JSON list of C-alpha atoms in Angstrom, two decimals:
[
{"chain": "A", "resi": 1, "resn": "ALA", "atom": "CA", "xyz": [-140.02, -49.05, -4.88]},
{"chain": "A", "resi": 2, "resn": "LEU", "atom": "CA", "xyz": [-140.94, -52.31, -6.41]},
{"chain": "A", "resi": 3, "resn": "ALA", "atom": "CA", "xyz": [-144.57, -51.97, -5.56]},
{"chain": "A", "resi": 4, "resn": "TYR", "atom": "CA", "xyz": [-144.65, -48.43, -7.08]},
{"chain": "A", "resi": 5, "resn": "SER", "atom": "CA", "xyz": [-142.71, -49.75, -10.26]},
{"chain": "A", "resi": 6, "resn": "ARG", "atom": "CA", "xyz": [-145.32, -52.47, -10.66]},
{"chain": "A", "resi": 7, "resn": "LYS", "atom": "CA", "xyz": [-148.19, -50.11, -10.44]},
{"chain": "A", "resi": 8, "resn": "ALA", "atom": "CA", "xyz": [-146.58, -47.67, -12.88]},
{"chain": "A", "resi": 9, "resn": "THR", "atom": "CA", "xyz": [-145.83, -50.24, -15.56]},
{"chain": "A", "resi": 10, "resn": "ALA", "atom": "CA", "xyz": [-149.31, -51.80, -15.12]},
{"chain": "A", "resi": 11, "resn": "ALA", "atom": "CA", "xyz": [-150.91, -48.40, -15.60]},
{"chain": "A", "resi": 12, "resn": "VAL", "atom": "CA", "xyz": [-148.92, -47.95, -18.85]},
{"chain": "A", "resi": 13, "resn": "LEU", "atom": "CA", "xyz": [-149.95, -51.24, -20.20]},
{"chain": "A", "resi": 14, "resn": "ALA", "atom": "CA", "xyz": [-153.58, -50.89, -19.25]},
{"chain": "A", "resi": 15, "resn": "HIS", "atom": "CA", "xyz": [-153.61, -47.39, -21.07]},
{"chain": "A", "resi": 16, "resn": "ALA", "atom": "CA", "xyz": [-151.95, -48.92, -24.06]},
{"chain": "A", "resi": 17, "resn": "ASN", "atom": "CA", "xyz": [-154.50, -51.65, -24.23]},
{"chain": "A", "resi": 18, "resn": "PRO", "atom": "CA", "xyz": [-157.97, -49.95, -23.75]},
{"chain": "A", "resi": 19, "resn": "GLY", "atom": "CA", "xyz": [-160.71, -52.58, -23.02]},
{"chain": "A", "resi": 20, "resn": "ASP", "atom": "CA", "xyz": [-158.36, -55.55, -23.19]},
{"chain": "A", "resi": 21, "resn": "GLN", "atom": "CA", "xyz": [-155.92, -56.51, -20.55]},
{"chain": "A", "resi": 22, "resn": "GLY", "atom": "CA", "xyz": [-154.83, -59.78, -22.32]},
{"chain": "A", "resi": 23, "resn": "ALA", "atom": "CA", "xyz": [-153.47, -58.33, -25.62]},
{"chain": "A", "resi": 24, "resn": "ARG", "atom": "CA", "xyz": [-152.56, -55.02, -26.95]},
{"chain": "A", "resi": 25, "resn": "GLN", "atom": "CA", "xyz": [-155.40, -53.33, -28.80]},
{"chain": "A", "resi": 26, "resn": "THR", "atom": "CA", "xyz": [-154.04, -50.63, -31.01]},
{"chain": "A", "resi": 27, "resn": "ARG", "atom": "CA", "xyz": [-150.31, -51.26, -31.64]},
{"chain": "A", "resi": 28, "resn": "ASP", "atom": "CA", "xyz": [-148.83, -50.11, -28.42]},
{"chain": "A", "resi": 29, "resn": "GLY", "atom": "CA", "xyz": [-151.31, -47.28, -27.83]},
{"chain": "A", "resi": 30, "resn": "ASP", "atom": "CA", "xyz": [-149.71, -45.23, -30.48]},
{"chain": "A", "resi": 31, "resn": "GLY", "atom": "CA", "xyz": [-146.13, -45.45, -28.98]},
{"chain": "A", "resi": 32, "resn": "LEU", "atom": "CA", "xyz": [-147.17, -45.10, -25.33]},
{"chain": "A", "resi": 33, "resn": "ILE", "atom": "CA", "xyz": [-144.84, -48.02, -24.21]},
{"chain": "A", "resi": 34, "resn": "GLU", "atom": "CA", "xyz": [-141.98, -46.43, -26.20]},
{"chain": "A", "resi": 35, "resn": "GLN", "atom": "CA", "xyz": [-142.70, -43.04, -24.58]},
{"chain": "A", "resi": 36, "resn": "ARG", "atom": "CA", "xyz": [-142.67, -44.63, -21.11]},
{"chain": "A", "resi": 37, "resn": "SER", "atom": "CA", "xyz": [-139.90, -47.06, -21.55]},
{"chain": "A", "resi": 38, "resn": "GLY", "atom": "CA", "xyz": [-138.23, -45.52, -18.61]},
{"chain": "A", "resi": 39, "resn": "PHE", "atom": "CA", "xyz": [-140.89, -46.95, -16.32]},
{"chain": "A", "resi": 40, "resn": "PHE", "atom": "CA", "xyz": [-140.00, -50.50, -17.50]},
{"chain": "A", "resi": 41, "resn": "VAL", "atom": "CA", "xyz": [-136.36, -49.82, -17.02]},
{"chain": "A", "resi": 42, "resn": "ASN", "atom": "CA", "xyz": [-136.97, -48.69, -13.54]},
{"chain": "A", "resi": 43, "resn": "HIS", "atom": "CA", "xyz": [-139.13, -51.80, -12.91]},
{"chain": "A", "resi": 44, "resn": "VAL", "atom": "CA", "xyz": [-136.26, -53.98, -13.85]},
{"chain": "A", "resi": 45, "resn": "ALA", "atom": "CA", "xyz": [-133.87, -52.14, -11.69]},
{"chain": "A", "resi": 46, "resn": "SER", "atom": "CA", "xyz": [-136.32, -52.39, -8.68]},
{"chain": "A", "resi": 47, "resn": "LEU", "atom": "CA", "xyz": [-136.69, -56.11, -9.36]},
{"chain": "A", "resi": 48, "resn": "ALA", "atom": "CA", "xyz": [-132.80, -56.47, -9.28]},
{"chain": "A", "resi": 49, "resn": "ALA", "atom": "CA", "xyz": [-132.63, -54.51, -6.14]},
{"chain": "A", "resi": 50, "resn": "GLY", "atom": "CA", "xyz": [-135.40, -56.55, -4.58]},
{"chain": "A", "resi": 51, "resn": "THR", "atom": "CA", "xyz": [-133.57, -59.74, -5.44]},
{"chain": "A", "resi": 52, "resn": "ARG", "atom": "CA", "xyz": [-130.43, -58.47, -3.68]},
{"chain": "A", "resi": 53, "resn": "ALA", "atom": "CA", "xyz": [-132.46, -57.53, -0.67]},
{"chain": "A", "resi": 54, "resn": "GLY", "atom": "CA", "xyz": [-134.50, -60.68, -0.60]},
{"chain": "A", "resi": 55, "resn": "VAL", "atom": "CA", "xyz": [-137.75, -59.16, -0.50]},
{"chain": "A", "resi": 56, "resn": "GLU", "atom": "CA", "xyz": [-139.37, -62.04, -2.62]},
{"chain": "A", "resi": 57, "resn": "LEU", "atom": "CA", "xyz": [-138.31, -65.31, -3.86]},
{"chain": "A", "resi": 58, "resn": "ALA", "atom": "CA", "xyz": [-135.48, -64.69, -6.35]},
{"chain": "A", "resi": 59, "resn": "PRO", "atom": "CA", "xyz": [-136.62, -67.11, -9.09]},
{"chain": "A", "resi": 60, "resn": "ALA", "atom": "CA", "xyz": [-140.01, -65.38, -9.25]},
{"chain": "A", "resi": 61, "resn": "LEU", "atom": "CA", "xyz": [-138.42, -61.98, -9.39]},
{"chain": "A", "resi": 62, "resn": "ALA", "atom": "CA", "xyz": [-136.12, -63.16, -12.14]},
{"chain": "A", "resi": 63, "resn": "ARG", "atom": "CA", "xyz": [-139.05, -64.33, -14.21]},
{"chain": "A", "resi": 64, "resn": "GLU", "atom": "CA", "xyz": [-140.85, -61.06, -13.76]},
{"chain": "A", "resi": 65, "resn": "ALA", "atom": "CA", "xyz": [-137.74, -59.04, -14.71]},
{"chain": "A", "resi": 66, "resn": "PHE", "atom": "CA", "xyz": [-137.28, -61.21, -17.88]},
{"chain": "A", "resi": 67, "resn": "GLU", "atom": "CA", "xyz": [-140.81, -60.17, -19.15]},
{"chain": "A", "resi": 68, "resn": "ILE", "atom": "CA", "xyz": [-140.46, -56.52, -18.04]},
{"chain": "A", "resi": 69, "resn": "ALA", "atom": "CA", "xyz": [-137.11, -56.25, -19.77]},
{"chain": "A", "resi": 70, "resn": "GLN", "atom": "CA", "xyz": [-138.71, -57.37, -23.01]},
{"chain": "A", "resi": 71, "resn": "TRP", "atom": "CA", "xyz": [-141.29, -54.55, -22.66]},
{"chain": "A", "resi": 72, "resn": "ALA", "atom": "CA", "xyz": [-138.41, -52.15, -22.19]},
{"chain": "A", "resi": 73, "resn": "ASN", "atom": "CA", "xyz": [-136.65, -53.42, -25.32]},
{"chain": "A", "resi": 74, "resn": "GLN", "atom": "CA", "xyz": [-139.77, -53.58, -27.40]},
{"chain": "A", "resi": 75, "resn": "SER", "atom": "CA", "xyz": [-139.75, -50.03, -28.63]},
{"chain": "A", "resi": 76, "resn": "ALA", "atom": "CA", "xyz": [-136.83, -50.54, -30.94]},
{"chain": "A", "resi": 77, "resn": "ALA", "atom": "CA", "xyz": [-138.32, -53.83, -32.24]},
{"chain": "A", "resi": 78, "resn": "ALA", "atom": "CA", "xyz": [-141.64, -52.11, -32.98]},
{"chain": "A", "resi": 79, "resn": "ALA", "atom": "CA", "xyz": [-139.98, -49.25, -34.87]},
{"chain": "A", "resi": 80, "resn": "ALA", "atom": "CA", "xyz": [-138.17, -51.74, -37.07]},
{"chain": "A", "resi": 81, "resn": "VAL", "atom": "CA", "xyz": [-141.41, -53.56, -37.79]},
{"chain": "A", "resi": 82, "resn": "GLN", "atom": "CA", "xyz": [-143.13, -50.36, -38.69]},
{"chain": "A", "resi": 83, "resn": "GLN", "atom": "CA", "xyz": [-140.45, -49.75, -41.48]},
{"chain": "A", "resi": 84, "resn": "LEU", "atom": "CA", "xyz": [-141.31, -53.32, -42.79]},
{"chain": "A", "resi": 85, "resn": "THR", "atom": "CA", "xyz": [-145.15, -52.50, -42.93]},
{"chain": "A", "resi": 86, "resn": "PRO", "atom": "CA", "xyz": [-145.14, -51.39, -46.67]},
{"chain": "A", "resi": 87, "resn": "ARG", "atom": "CA", "xyz": [-143.26, -54.44, -47.72]},
{"chain": "A", "resi": 88, "resn": "PHE", "atom": "CA", "xyz": [-145.58, -56.82, -45.81]},
{"chain": "A", "resi": 89, "resn": "ALA", "atom": "CA", "xyz": [-148.55, -55.15, -47.46]},
{"chain": "A", "resi": 90, "resn": "SER", "atom": "CA", "xyz": [-147.20, -55.04, -51.04]},
{"chain": "A", "resi": 91, "resn": "GLY", "atom": "CA", "xyz": [-148.82, -57.61, -53.25]},
{"chain": "A", "resi": 92, "resn": "ASN", "atom": "CA", "xyz": [-151.72, -58.19, -50.95]},
{"chain": "A", "resi": 93, "resn": "ASP", "atom": "CA", "xyz": [-154.59, -55.76, -51.46]},
{"chain": "A", "resi": 94, "resn": "ALA", "atom": "CA", "xyz": [-156.55, -57.07, -48.47]},
{"chain": "A", "resi": 95, "resn": "LEU", "atom": "CA", "xyz": [-153.71, -56.76, -46.09]},
{"chain": "A", "resi": 96, "resn": "ALA", "atom": "CA", "xyz": [-152.72, -53.28, -47.51]},
{"chain": "A", "resi": 97, "resn": "ALA", "atom": "CA", "xyz": [-156.26, -52.10, -46.94]},
{"chain": "A", "resi": 98, "resn": "LEU", "atom": "CA", "xyz": [-156.34, -53.13, -43.36]},
{"chain": "A", "resi": 99, "resn": "VAL", "atom": "CA", "xyz": [-152.98, -51.82, -42.57]},
{"chain": "A", "resi": 100, "resn": "ARG", "atom": "CA", "xyz": [-153.92, -48.46, -44.13]},
{"chain": "A", "resi": 101, "resn": "GLN", "atom": "CA", "xyz": [-157.18, -48.39, -42.27]},
{"chain": "A", "resi": 102, "resn": "ASP", "atom": "CA", "xyz": [-155.26, -49.08, -39.05]},
{"chain": "A", "resi": 103, "resn": "GLN", "atom": "CA", "xyz": [-152.82, -46.31, -39.72]},
{"chain": "A", "resi": 104, "resn": "ASP", "atom": "CA", "xyz": [-155.54, -43.82, -40.56]},
{"chain": "A", "resi": 105, "resn": "LEU", "atom": "CA", "xyz": [-157.68, -44.63, -37.53]},
{"chain": "A", "resi": 106, "resn": "SER", "atom": "CA", "xyz": [-154.61, -44.36, -35.32]},
{"chain": "A", "resi": 107, "resn": "ALA", "atom": "CA", "xyz": [-153.83, -41.04, -36.62]},
{"chain": "A", "resi": 108, "resn": "TYR", "atom": "CA", "xyz": [-157.37, -39.81, -36.20]},
{"chain": "A", "resi": 109, "resn": "ARG", "atom": "CA", "xyz": [-157.46, -40.97, -32.55]},
{"chain": "A", "resi": 110, "resn": "ARG", "atom": "CA", "xyz": [-154.24, -39.03, -32.00]},
{"chain": "A", "resi": 111, "resn": "ASP", "atom": "CA", "xyz": [-155.86, -35.99, -33.41]},
{"chain": "A", "resi": 112, "resn": "ARG", "atom": "CA", "xyz": [-158.97, -36.38, -31.40]},
{"chain": "A", "resi": 113, "resn": "ALA", "atom": "CA", "xyz": [-156.97, -37.00, -28.10]},
{"chain": "A", "resi": 114, "resn": "LYS", "atom": "CA", "xyz": [-155.05, -33.87, -28.71]},
{"chain": "A", "resi": 115, "resn": "ALA", "atom": "CA", "xyz": [-158.30, -32.01, -29.37]},
{"chain": "A", "resi": 116, "resn": "LEU", "atom": "CA", "xyz": [-159.87, -33.27, -26.18]},
{"chain": "A", "resi": 117, "resn": "VAL", "atom": "CA", "xyz": [-156.83, -32.01, -24.16]},
{"chain": "A", "resi": 118, "resn": "GLU", "atom": "CA", "xyz": [-156.89, -28.76, -25.87]},
{"chain": "A", "resi": 119, "resn": "THR", "atom": "CA", "xyz": [-160.70, -28.26, -25.28]},
{"chain": "A", "resi": 120, "resn": "LEU", "atom": "CA", "xyz": [-160.36, -29.27, -21.60]},
{"chain": "A", "resi": 121, "resn": "ALA", "atom": "CA", "xyz": [-157.50, -26.85, -21.10]},
{"chain": "A", "resi": 122, "resn": "ARG", "atom": "CA", "xyz": [-159.61, -23.81, -22.23]},
{"chain": "A", "resi": 123, "resn": "PRO", "atom": "CA", "xyz": [-160.76, -21.35, -19.67]},
{"chain": "A", "resi": 124, "resn": "ALA", "atom": "CA", "xyz": [-164.20, -21.74, -18.24]},
{"chain": "A", "resi": 125, "resn": "GLY", "atom": "CA", "xyz": [-166.93, -20.75, -20.81]},
{"chain": "A", "resi": 126, "resn": "GLN", "atom": "CA", "xyz": [-164.89, -21.21, -23.90]},
{"chain": "A", "resi": 127, "resn": "SER", "atom": "CA", "xyz": [-165.83, -24.94, -24.35]},
{"chain": "A", "resi": 128, "resn": "SER", "atom": "CA", "xyz": [-169.18, -26.62, -23.94]},
{"chain": "A", "resi": 129, "resn": "PRO", "atom": "CA", "xyz": [-169.90, -29.93, -22.32]},
{"chain": "A", "resi": 130, "resn": "ALA", "atom": "CA", "xyz": [-171.53, -30.95, -25.49]},
{"chain": "A", "resi": 131, "resn": "GLN", "atom": "CA", "xyz": [-168.35, -30.25, -27.53]},
{"chain": "A", "resi": 132, "resn": "ILE", "atom": "CA", "xyz": [-166.37, -32.27, -24.92]},
{"chain": "A", "resi": 133, "resn": "ASP", "atom": "CA", "xyz": [-168.76, -35.29, -25.06]},
{"chain": "A", "resi": 134, "resn": "GLN", "atom": "CA", "xyz": [-168.69, -35.29, -28.92]},
{"chain": "A", "resi": 135, "resn": "ILE", "atom": "CA", "xyz": [-165.01, -35.55, -28.92]},
{"chain": "A", "resi": 136, "resn": "ARG", "atom": "CA", "xyz": [-165.02, -38.37, -26.37]},
{"chain": "A", "resi": 137, "resn": "ARG", "atom": "CA", "xyz": [-167.59, -40.13, -28.49]},
{"chain": "A", "resi": 138, "resn": "GLN", "atom": "CA", "xyz": [-165.48, -39.81, -31.55]},
{"chain": "A", "resi": 139, "resn": "ILE", "atom": "CA", "xyz": [-162.54, -41.28, -29.46]},
{"chain": "A", "resi": 140, "resn": "ASP", "atom": "CA", "xyz": [-164.63, -44.26, -28.33]},
{"chain": "A", "resi": 141, "resn": "ASP", "atom": "CA", "xyz": [-165.91, -44.96, -31.85]},
{"chain": "A", "resi": 142, "resn": "THR", "atom": "CA", "xyz": [-162.40, -44.87, -33.09]},
{"chain": "A", "resi": 143, "resn": "GLU", "atom": "CA", "xyz": [-161.10, -47.27, -30.56]},
{"chain": "A", "resi": 144, "resn": "ARG", "atom": "CA", "xyz": [-163.88, -49.53, -31.40]},
{"chain": "A", "resi": 145, "resn": "LYS", "atom": "CA", "xyz": [-163.05, -49.48, -35.06]},
{"chain": "A", "resi": 146, "resn": "LEU", "atom": "CA", "xyz": [-159.35, -50.05, -34.19]},
{"chain": "A", "resi": 147, "resn": "ALA", "atom": "CA", "xyz": [-160.14, -53.01, -32.16]},
{"chain": "A", "resi": 148, "resn": "GLU", "atom": "CA", "xyz": [-162.24, -54.43, -35.01]},
{"chain": "A", "resi": 149, "resn": "THR", "atom": "CA", "xyz": [-159.51, -53.86, -37.39]},
{"chain": "A", "resi": 150, "resn": "LYS", "atom": "CA", "xyz": [-156.92, -55.68, -35.07]},
{"chain": "A", "resi": 151, "resn": "ALA", "atom": "CA", "xyz": [-159.31, -58.54, -34.90]},
{"chain": "A", "resi": 152, "resn": "ARG", "atom": "CA", "xyz": [-159.54, -58.68, -38.69]},
{"chain": "A", "resi": 153, "resn": "LEU", "atom": "CA", "xyz": [-155.76, -58.62, -38.97]},
{"chain": "A", "resi": 154, "resn": "GLU", "atom": "CA", "xyz": [-155.33, -61.33, -36.49]},
{"chain": "A", "resi": 155, "resn": "LYS", "atom": "CA", "xyz": [-157.79, -63.57, -37.94]},
{"chain": "A", "resi": 156, "resn": "GLY", "atom": "CA", "xyz": [-156.86, -63.04, -41.66]},
{"chain": "A", "resi": 157, "resn": "PHE", "atom": "CA", "xyz": [-153.08, -62.39, -41.30]},
{"chain": "A", "resi": 158, "resn": "PRO", "atom": "CA", "xyz": [-151.92, -63.93, -38.05]},
{"chain": "A", "resi": 159, "resn": "ASP", "atom": "CA", "xyz": [-148.22, -63.85, -39.00]},
{"chain": "A", "resi": 160, "resn": "TYR", "atom": "CA", "xyz": [-148.30, -60.12, -39.57]},
{"chain": "A", "resi": 161, "resn": "ALA", "atom": "CA", "xyz": [-150.40, -59.46, -36.53]},
{"chain": "A", "resi": 162, "resn": "ALA", "atom": "CA", "xyz": [-148.05, -61.46, -34.38]},
{"chain": "A", "resi": 163, "resn": "LEU", "atom": "CA", "xyz": [-144.99, -59.65, -35.72]},
{"chain": "A", "resi": 164, "resn": "SER", "atom": "CA", "xyz": [-146.48, -56.13, -35.51]},
{"chain": "A", "resi": 165, "resn": "ASN", "atom": "CA", "xyz": [-147.78, -56.60, -31.99]},
{"chain": "A", "resi": 166, "resn": "PRO", "atom": "CA", "xyz": [-145.25, -58.78, -30.21]},
{"chain": "A", "resi": 167, "resn": "ARG", "atom": "CA", "xyz": [-145.72, -59.90, -26.56]},
{"chain": "A", "resi": 168, "resn": "PRO", "atom": "CA", "xyz": [-143.03, -60.71, -24.06]},
{"chain": "A", "resi": 169, "resn": "LEU", "atom": "CA", "xyz": [-142.40, -64.44, -23.73]},
{"chain": "A", "resi": 170, "resn": "LYS", "atom": "CA", "xyz": [-142.26, -66.25, -20.44]},
{"chain": "A", "resi": 171, "resn": "VAL", "atom": "CA", "xyz": [-139.23, -68.06, -19.25]},
{"chain": "A", "resi": 172, "resn": "GLU", "atom": "CA", "xyz": [-140.68, -71.40, -19.84]},
{"chain": "A", "resi": 173, "resn": "ASP", "atom": "CA", "xyz": [-141.95, -70.50, -23.27]},
{"chain": "A", "resi": 174, "resn": "VAL", "atom": "CA", "xyz": [-138.52, -69.47, -24.38]},
{"chain": "A", "resi": 175, "resn": "GLN", "atom": "CA", "xyz": [-136.94, -72.63, -22.95]},
{"chain": "A", "resi": 176, "resn": "GLN", "atom": "CA", "xyz": [-139.15, -74.87, -24.97]},
{"chain": "A", "resi": 177, "resn": "LEU", "atom": "CA", "xyz": [-137.87, -73.15, -28.09]},
{"chain": "A", "resi": 178, "resn": "LEU", "atom": "CA", "xyz": [-134.16, -73.82, -27.28]},
{"chain": "A", "resi": 179, "resn": "ALA", "atom": "CA", "xyz": [-132.35, -76.88, -28.27]},
{"chain": "A", "resi": 180, "resn": "ALA", "atom": "CA", "xyz": [-130.14, -78.67, -25.66]},
{"chain": "A", "resi": 181, "resn": "TYR", "atom": "CA", "xyz": [-127.01, -77.03, -27.19]},
{"chain": "A", "resi": 182, "resn": "GLU", "atom": "CA", "xyz": [-128.53, -73.46, -27.41]},
{"chain": "A", "resi": 183, "resn": "ALA", "atom": "CA", "xyz": [-128.88, -70.50, -24.96]},
{"chain": "A", "resi": 184, "resn": "LEU", "atom": "CA", "xyz": [-130.58, -67.03, -25.15]},
{"chain": "A", "resi": 185, "resn": "ILE", "atom": "CA", "xyz": [-128.92, -63.85, -23.86]},
{"chain": "A", "resi": 186, "resn": "LEU", "atom": "CA", "xyz": [-130.98, -60.69, -23.44]},
{"chain": "A", "resi": 187, "resn": "LEU", "atom": "CA", "xyz": [-129.14, -57.55, -22.32]},
{"chain": "A", "resi": 188, "resn": "ARG", "atom": "CA", "xyz": [-130.96, -54.54, -20.97]},
{"chain": "A", "resi": 189, "resn": "SER", "atom": "CA", "xyz": [-128.88, -51.35, -20.48]},
{"chain": "A", "resi": 190, "resn": "GLY", "atom": "CA", "xyz": [-130.36, -48.40, -18.47]},
{"chain": "A", "resi": 191, "resn": "GLY", "atom": "CA", "xyz": [-128.95, -45.87, -16.01]},
{"chain": "A", "resi": 192, "resn": "ARG", "atom": "CA", "xyz": [-125.81, -46.93, -14.37]},
{"chain": "A", "resi": 193, "resn": "GLN", "atom": "CA", "xyz": [-126.22, -50.64, -14.83]},
{"chain": "A", "resi": 194, "resn": "THR", "atom": "CA", "xyz": [-126.58, -53.39, -17.53]},
{"chain": "A", "resi": 195, "resn": "LEU", "atom": "CA", "xyz": [-128.67, -56.46, -16.76]},
{"chain": "A", "resi": 196, "resn": "CYS", "atom": "CA", "xyz": [-127.96, -59.70, -18.51]},
{"chain": "A", "resi": 197, "resn": "PHE", "atom": "CA", "xyz": [-130.43, -62.68, -18.67]},
{"chain": "A", "resi": 198, "resn": "SER", "atom": "CA", "xyz": [-129.26, -66.03, -19.64]},
{"chain": "A", "resi": 199, "resn": "LEU", "atom": "CA", "xyz": [-131.72, -68.89, -20.47]},
{"chain": "A", "resi": 200, "resn": "ASP", "atom": "CA", "xyz": [-130.81, -72.54, -21.43]}
]
């Protein structure tokens, strides 16, 4: 179960980050991580079961579970940040233009992806290979432009880019941010269990 959970979440993250395994390309693949949040919940549950069964070293499984739980919780945080987008962009024409371009490109990519699925689903003879290739080229071109827009946001507005595209923190990174008298509690509810992570 753990092996399959790892494959499933890796596939979701890879699809949400076309061409870039190190950082998300286009704001969570237009909600793919949120749509597949159950995969991350199952992954955390499999890690908890694996810890109890002793299939791997418990500290390593706990660190993995902490990062995966952050992916599972990320959809709510991303939705909240999206509500703040107009406020971030107000008063800054350059940022507003980039944010708008990113939103327009994301919408167009969703439209082209839907068109590709519909075209491929037509009975034989009702769609041509040239038409399919054209839509695929449009998707590829849009993803390239999205990547360029993301790079410009990260370079020109790093604070906004970091907030709008958060990445899970490792245990060690969190511990470095905590003072001697502080602790961090992360709760993840799913299915019939609630998992609690405590770092100090």
